[in-house]
PDB file of C-alpha atoms in Angstrom:
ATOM      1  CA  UNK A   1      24.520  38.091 -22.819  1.00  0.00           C
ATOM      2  CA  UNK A   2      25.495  39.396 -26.180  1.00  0.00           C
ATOM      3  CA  UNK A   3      28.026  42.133 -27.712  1.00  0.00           C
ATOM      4  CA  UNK A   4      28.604  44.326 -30.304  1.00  0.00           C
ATOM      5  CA  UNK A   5      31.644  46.939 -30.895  1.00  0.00           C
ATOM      6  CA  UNK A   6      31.684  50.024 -31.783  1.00  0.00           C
ATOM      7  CA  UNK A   7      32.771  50.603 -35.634  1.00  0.00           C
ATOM      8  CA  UNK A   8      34.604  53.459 -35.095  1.00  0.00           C
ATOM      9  CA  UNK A   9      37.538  54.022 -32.712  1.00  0.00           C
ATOM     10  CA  UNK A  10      36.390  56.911 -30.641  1.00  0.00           C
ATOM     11  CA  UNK A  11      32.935  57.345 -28.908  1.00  0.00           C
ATOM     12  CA  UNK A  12      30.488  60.120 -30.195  1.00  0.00           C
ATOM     13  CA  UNK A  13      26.963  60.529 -30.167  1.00  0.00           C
ATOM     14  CA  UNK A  14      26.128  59.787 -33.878  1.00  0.00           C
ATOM     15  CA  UNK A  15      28.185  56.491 -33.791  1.00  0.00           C
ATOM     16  CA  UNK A  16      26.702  55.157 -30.704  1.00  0.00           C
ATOM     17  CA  UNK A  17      22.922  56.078 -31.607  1.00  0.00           C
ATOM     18  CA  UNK A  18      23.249  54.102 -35.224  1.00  0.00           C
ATOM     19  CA  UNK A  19      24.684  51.206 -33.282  1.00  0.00           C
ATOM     20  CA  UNK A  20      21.871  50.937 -31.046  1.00  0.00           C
ATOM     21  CA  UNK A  21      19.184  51.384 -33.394  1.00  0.00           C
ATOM     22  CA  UNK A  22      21.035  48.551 -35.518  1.00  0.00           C
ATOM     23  CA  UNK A  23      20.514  46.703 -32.580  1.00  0.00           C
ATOM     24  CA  UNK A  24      17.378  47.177 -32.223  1.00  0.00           C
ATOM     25  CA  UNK A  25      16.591  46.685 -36.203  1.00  0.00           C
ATOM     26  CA  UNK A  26      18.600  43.124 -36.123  1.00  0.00           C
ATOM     27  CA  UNK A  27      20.816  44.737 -38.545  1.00  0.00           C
ATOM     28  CA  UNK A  28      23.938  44.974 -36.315  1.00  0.00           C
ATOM     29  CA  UNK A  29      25.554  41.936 -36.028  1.00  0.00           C
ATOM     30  CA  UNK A  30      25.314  40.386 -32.243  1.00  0.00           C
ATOM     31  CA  UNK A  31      28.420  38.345 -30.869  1.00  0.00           C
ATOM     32  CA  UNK A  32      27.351  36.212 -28.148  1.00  0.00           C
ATOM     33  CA  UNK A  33      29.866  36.123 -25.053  1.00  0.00           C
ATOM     34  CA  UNK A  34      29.780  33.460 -22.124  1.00  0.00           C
ATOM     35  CA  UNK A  35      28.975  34.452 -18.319  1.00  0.00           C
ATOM     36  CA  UNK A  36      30.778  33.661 -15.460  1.00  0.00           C
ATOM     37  CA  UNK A  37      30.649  30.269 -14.474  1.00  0.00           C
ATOM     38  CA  UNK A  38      29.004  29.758 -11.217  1.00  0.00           C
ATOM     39  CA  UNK A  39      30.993  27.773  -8.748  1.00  0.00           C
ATOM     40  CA  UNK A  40      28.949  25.480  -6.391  1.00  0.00           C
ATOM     41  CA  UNK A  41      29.690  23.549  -3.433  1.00  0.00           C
ATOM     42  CA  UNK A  42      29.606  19.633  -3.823  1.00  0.00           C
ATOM     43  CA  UNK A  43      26.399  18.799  -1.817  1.00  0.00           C
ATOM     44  CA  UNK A  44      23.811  15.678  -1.481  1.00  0.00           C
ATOM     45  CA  UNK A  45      21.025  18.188  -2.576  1.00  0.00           C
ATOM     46  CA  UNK A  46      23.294  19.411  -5.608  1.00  0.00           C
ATOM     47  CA  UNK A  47      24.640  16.055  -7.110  1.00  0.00           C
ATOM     48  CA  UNK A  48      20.849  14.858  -6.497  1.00  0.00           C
ATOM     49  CA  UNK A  49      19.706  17.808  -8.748  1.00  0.00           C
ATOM     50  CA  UNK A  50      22.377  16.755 -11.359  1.00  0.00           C
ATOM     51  CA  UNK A  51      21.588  13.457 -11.289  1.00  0.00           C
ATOM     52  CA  UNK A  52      18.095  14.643 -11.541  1.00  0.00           C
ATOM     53  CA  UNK A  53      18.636  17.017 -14.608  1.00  0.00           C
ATOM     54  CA  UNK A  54      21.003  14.369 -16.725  1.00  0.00           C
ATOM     55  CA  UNK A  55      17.849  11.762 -16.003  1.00  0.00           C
ATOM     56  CA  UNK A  56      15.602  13.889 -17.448  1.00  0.00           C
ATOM     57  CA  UNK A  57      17.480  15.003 -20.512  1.00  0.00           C
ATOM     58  CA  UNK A  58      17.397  11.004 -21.268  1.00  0.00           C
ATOM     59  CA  UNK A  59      14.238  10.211 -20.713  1.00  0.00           C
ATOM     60  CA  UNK A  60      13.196  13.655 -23.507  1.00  0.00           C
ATOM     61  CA  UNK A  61      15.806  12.352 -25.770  1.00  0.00           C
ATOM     62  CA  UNK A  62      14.602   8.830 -25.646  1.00  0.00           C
ATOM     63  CA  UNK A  63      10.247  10.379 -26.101  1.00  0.00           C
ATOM     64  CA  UNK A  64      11.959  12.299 -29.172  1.00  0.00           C
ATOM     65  CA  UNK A  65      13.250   9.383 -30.833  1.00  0.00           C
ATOM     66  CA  UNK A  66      10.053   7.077 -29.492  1.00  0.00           C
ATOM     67  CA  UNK A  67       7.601   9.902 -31.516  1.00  0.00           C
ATOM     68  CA  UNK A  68       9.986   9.942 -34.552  1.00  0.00           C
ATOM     69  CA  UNK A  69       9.821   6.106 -35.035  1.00  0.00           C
ATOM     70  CA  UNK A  70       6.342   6.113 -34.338  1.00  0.00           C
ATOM     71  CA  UNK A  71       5.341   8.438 -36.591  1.00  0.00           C
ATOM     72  CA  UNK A  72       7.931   6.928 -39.544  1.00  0.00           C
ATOM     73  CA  UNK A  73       6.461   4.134 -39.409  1.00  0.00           C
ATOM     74  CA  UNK A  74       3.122   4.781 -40.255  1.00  0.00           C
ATOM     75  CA  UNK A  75       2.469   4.976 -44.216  1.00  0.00           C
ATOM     76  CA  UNK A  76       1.388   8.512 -44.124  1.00  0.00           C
ATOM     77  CA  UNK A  77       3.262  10.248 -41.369  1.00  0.00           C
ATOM     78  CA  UNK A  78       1.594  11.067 -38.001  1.00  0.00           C
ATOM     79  CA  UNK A  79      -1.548  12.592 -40.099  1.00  0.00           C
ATOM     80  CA  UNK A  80      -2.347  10.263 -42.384  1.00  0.00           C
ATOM     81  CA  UNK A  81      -6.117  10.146 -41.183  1.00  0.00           C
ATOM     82  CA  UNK A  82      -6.590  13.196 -41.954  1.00  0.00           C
ATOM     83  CA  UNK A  83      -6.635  13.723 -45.661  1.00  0.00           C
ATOM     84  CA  UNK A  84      -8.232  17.365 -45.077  1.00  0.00           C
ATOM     85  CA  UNK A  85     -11.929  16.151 -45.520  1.00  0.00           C
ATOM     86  CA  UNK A  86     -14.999  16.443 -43.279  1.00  0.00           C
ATOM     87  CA  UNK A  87     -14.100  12.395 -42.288  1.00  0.00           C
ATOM     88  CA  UNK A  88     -10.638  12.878 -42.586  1.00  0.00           C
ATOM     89  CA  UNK A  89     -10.687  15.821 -39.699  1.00  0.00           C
ATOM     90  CA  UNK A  90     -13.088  13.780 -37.730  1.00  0.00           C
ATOM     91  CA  UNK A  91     -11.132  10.770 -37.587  1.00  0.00           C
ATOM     92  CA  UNK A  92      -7.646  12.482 -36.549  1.00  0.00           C
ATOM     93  CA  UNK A  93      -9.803  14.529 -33.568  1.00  0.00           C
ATOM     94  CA  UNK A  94     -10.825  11.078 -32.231  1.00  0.00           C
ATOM     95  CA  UNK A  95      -7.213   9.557 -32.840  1.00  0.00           C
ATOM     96  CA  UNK A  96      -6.353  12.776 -30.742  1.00  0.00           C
ATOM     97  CA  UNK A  97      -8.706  12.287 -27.856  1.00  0.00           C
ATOM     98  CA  UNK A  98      -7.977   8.549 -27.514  1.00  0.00           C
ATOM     99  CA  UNK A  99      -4.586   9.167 -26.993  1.00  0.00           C
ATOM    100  CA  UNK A 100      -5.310  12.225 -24.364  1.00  0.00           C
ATOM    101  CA  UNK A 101      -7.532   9.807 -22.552  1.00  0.00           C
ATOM    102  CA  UNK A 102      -5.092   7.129 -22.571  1.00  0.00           C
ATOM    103  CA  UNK A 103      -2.268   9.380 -21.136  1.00  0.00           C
ATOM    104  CA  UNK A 104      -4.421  10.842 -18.422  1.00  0.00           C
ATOM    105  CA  UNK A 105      -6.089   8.076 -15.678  1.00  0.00           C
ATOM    106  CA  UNK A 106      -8.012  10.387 -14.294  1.00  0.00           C
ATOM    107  CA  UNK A 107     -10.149  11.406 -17.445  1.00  0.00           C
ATOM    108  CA  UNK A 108     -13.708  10.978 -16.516  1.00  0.00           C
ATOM    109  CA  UNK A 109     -16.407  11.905 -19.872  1.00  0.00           C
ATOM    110  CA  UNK A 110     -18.872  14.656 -19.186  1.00  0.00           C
ATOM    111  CA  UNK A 111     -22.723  13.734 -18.597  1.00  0.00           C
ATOM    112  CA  UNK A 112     -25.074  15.066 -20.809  1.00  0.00           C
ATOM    113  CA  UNK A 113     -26.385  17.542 -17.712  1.00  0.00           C
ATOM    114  CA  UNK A 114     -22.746  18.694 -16.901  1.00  0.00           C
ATOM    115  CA  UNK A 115     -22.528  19.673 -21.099  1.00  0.00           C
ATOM    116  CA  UNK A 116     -25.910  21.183 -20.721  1.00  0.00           C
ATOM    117  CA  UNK A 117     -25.359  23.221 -17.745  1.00  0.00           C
ATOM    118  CA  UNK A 118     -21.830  24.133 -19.324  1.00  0.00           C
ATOM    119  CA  UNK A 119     -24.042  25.538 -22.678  1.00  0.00           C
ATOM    120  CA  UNK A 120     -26.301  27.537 -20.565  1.00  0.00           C
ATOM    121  CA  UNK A 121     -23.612  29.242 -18.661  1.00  0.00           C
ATOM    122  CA  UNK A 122     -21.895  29.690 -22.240  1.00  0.00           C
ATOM    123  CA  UNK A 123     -24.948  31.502 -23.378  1.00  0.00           C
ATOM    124  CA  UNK A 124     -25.419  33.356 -20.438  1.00  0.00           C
ATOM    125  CA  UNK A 125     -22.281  34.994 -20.705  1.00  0.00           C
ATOM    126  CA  UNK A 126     -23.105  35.628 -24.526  1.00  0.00           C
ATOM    127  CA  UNK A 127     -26.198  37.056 -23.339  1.00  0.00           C
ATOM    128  CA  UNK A 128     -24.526  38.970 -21.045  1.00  0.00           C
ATOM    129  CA  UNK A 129     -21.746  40.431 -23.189  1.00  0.00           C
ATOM    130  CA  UNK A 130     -24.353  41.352 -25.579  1.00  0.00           C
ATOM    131  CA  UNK A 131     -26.107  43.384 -23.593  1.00  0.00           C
ATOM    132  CA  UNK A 132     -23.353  45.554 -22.643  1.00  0.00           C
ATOM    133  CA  UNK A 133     -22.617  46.054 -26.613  1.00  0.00           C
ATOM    134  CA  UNK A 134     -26.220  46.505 -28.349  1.00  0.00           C
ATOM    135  CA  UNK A 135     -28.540  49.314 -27.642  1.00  0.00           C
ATOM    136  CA  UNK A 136     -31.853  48.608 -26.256  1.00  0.00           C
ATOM    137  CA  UNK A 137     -34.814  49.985 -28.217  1.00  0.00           C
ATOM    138  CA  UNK A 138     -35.932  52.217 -26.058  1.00  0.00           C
ATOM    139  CA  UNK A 139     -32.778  53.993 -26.053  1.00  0.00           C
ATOM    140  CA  UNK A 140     -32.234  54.855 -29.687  1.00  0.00           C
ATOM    141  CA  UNK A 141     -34.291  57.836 -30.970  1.00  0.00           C
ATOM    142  CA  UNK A 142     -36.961  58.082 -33.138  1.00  0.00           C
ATOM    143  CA  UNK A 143     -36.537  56.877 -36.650  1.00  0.00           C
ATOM    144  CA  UNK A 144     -36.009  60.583 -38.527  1.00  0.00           C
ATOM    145  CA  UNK A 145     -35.419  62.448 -35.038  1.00  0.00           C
ATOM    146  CA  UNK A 146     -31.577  63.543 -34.707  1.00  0.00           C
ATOM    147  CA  UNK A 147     -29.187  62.220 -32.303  1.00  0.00           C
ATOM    148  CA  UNK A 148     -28.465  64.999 -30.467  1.00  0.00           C
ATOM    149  CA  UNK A 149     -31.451  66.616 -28.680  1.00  0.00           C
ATOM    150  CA  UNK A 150     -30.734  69.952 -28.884  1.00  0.00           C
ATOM    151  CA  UNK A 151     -31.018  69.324 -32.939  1.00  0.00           C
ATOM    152  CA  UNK A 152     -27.168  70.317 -33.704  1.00  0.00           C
ATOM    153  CA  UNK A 153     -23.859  68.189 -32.842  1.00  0.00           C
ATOM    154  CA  UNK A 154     -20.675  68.242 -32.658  1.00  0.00           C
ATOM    155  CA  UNK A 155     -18.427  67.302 -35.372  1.00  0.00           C
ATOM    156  CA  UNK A 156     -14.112  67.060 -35.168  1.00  0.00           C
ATOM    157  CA  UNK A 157     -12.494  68.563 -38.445  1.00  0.00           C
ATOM    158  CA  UNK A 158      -9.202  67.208 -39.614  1.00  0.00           C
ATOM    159  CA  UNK A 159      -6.809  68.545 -37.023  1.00  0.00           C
ATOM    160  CA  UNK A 160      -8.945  66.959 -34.374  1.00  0.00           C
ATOM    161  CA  UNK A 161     -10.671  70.034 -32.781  1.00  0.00           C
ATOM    162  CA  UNK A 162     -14.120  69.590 -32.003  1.00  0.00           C
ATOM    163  CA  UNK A 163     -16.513  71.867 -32.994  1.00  0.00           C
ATOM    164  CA  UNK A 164     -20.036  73.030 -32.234  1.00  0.00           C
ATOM    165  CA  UNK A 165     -22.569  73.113 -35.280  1.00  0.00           C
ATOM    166  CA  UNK A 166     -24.124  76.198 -35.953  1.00  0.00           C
ATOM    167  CA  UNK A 167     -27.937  76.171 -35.953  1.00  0.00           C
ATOM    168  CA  UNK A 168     -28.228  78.875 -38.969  1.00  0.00           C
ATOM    169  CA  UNK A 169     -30.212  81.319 -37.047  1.00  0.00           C
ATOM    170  CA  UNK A 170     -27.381  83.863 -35.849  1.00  0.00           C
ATOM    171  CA  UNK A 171     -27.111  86.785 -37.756  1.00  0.00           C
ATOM    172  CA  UNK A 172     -23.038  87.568 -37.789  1.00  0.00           C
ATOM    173  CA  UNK A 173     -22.581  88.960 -34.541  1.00  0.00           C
ATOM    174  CA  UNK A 174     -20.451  86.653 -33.231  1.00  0.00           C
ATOM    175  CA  UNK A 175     -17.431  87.080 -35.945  1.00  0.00           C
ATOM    176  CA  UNK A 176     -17.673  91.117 -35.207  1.00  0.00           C
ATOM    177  CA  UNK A 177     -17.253  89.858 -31.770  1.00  0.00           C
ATOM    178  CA  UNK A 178     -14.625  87.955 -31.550  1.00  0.00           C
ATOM    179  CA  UNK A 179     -12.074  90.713 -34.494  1.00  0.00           C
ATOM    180  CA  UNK A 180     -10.109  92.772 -31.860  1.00  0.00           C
ATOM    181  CA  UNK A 181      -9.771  96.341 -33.644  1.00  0.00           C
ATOM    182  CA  UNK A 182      -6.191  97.276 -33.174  1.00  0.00           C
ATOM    183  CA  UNK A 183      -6.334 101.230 -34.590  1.00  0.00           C
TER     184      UNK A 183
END
């Protein structure tokens, strides 16, 4: 939970809307405050969880240091295979998977059928995506024949309105229909 005051000493609209939106912004300076401590019975089941929780803050303080010795003491740092080239980039992936199959026992390699059947369902659901995106031929027109079959179209001008296209063959009617003659 964080804080922050109020610059001025009474409470108005103006001051409390700028304070917010600094807030918001990250412009208004936040002052952390602490909660309520929690008060909780001494139980088995609760010093077990303590217990518990200090163990395994050691042990991921003791992996931290493990990875930062490991890694100073090779020449290079932890990437020094890869040197940004086609070999280089190959030879850090297989660093990489040796170590993920080393740190899980139950890592079994694909077969060659299980990748096969895992590329066909791959492309089936390429095929399938592509399908719903790309028009068949048989539903696009006619190369020269317009969209629309009635010949015109719509079209939206700049204030977003659509409008229907004229087909050129009315003779002015409609304007004299739609002026209202207030005399």
């Amino acid at each position: 939970t964080s804080i922050a005051a109020l610059p001025t000493n009474g409470v108005a609209y103006g001051p409390m809307s700028n304070l917010v939106a600094g807030v918001v912004r990250g412009t208004q300076e936040m002052k952390k405050i602490s909660t309520l401590p929690s008060i909780k019975t001494r139980t088995k089941k609760l010093v077990e969880e303590e217990r518990a929780k200090r163990q395994r803050k050691l042990d991921q303080k003791q992996r931290m240091e493990d990875k930062t010795s490991s890694s100073s003491s090779t020449p290079g740092g932890q990437f020094h295979d890869n040197d940004g080239s086609r070999e280089g980039r190959k030879a850090e992936r297989d660093r990489r998977r040796a170590e993920h199959r080393a740190s899980n026992p139950n890592y079994r390699e694909k077969t060659p059928e299980e990748k096969a059947e895992i590329e066909r369902q791959r492309r089936q659901r390429m095929e399938e995506e592509a399908a719903k995106w790309n028009m068949a031929p048989d539903d696009m027109p006619d190369e020269g024949e317009p969209v629309h079959e009635d010949g015109g179209g719509d079209y939206m001008d700049d204030s977003g309105e659509t409008h229907a296209e004229d087909s050129g063959d009315s003779d002015g009617d409609d304007e004299e229909e739609d002026v209202l003659d207030l005399d």
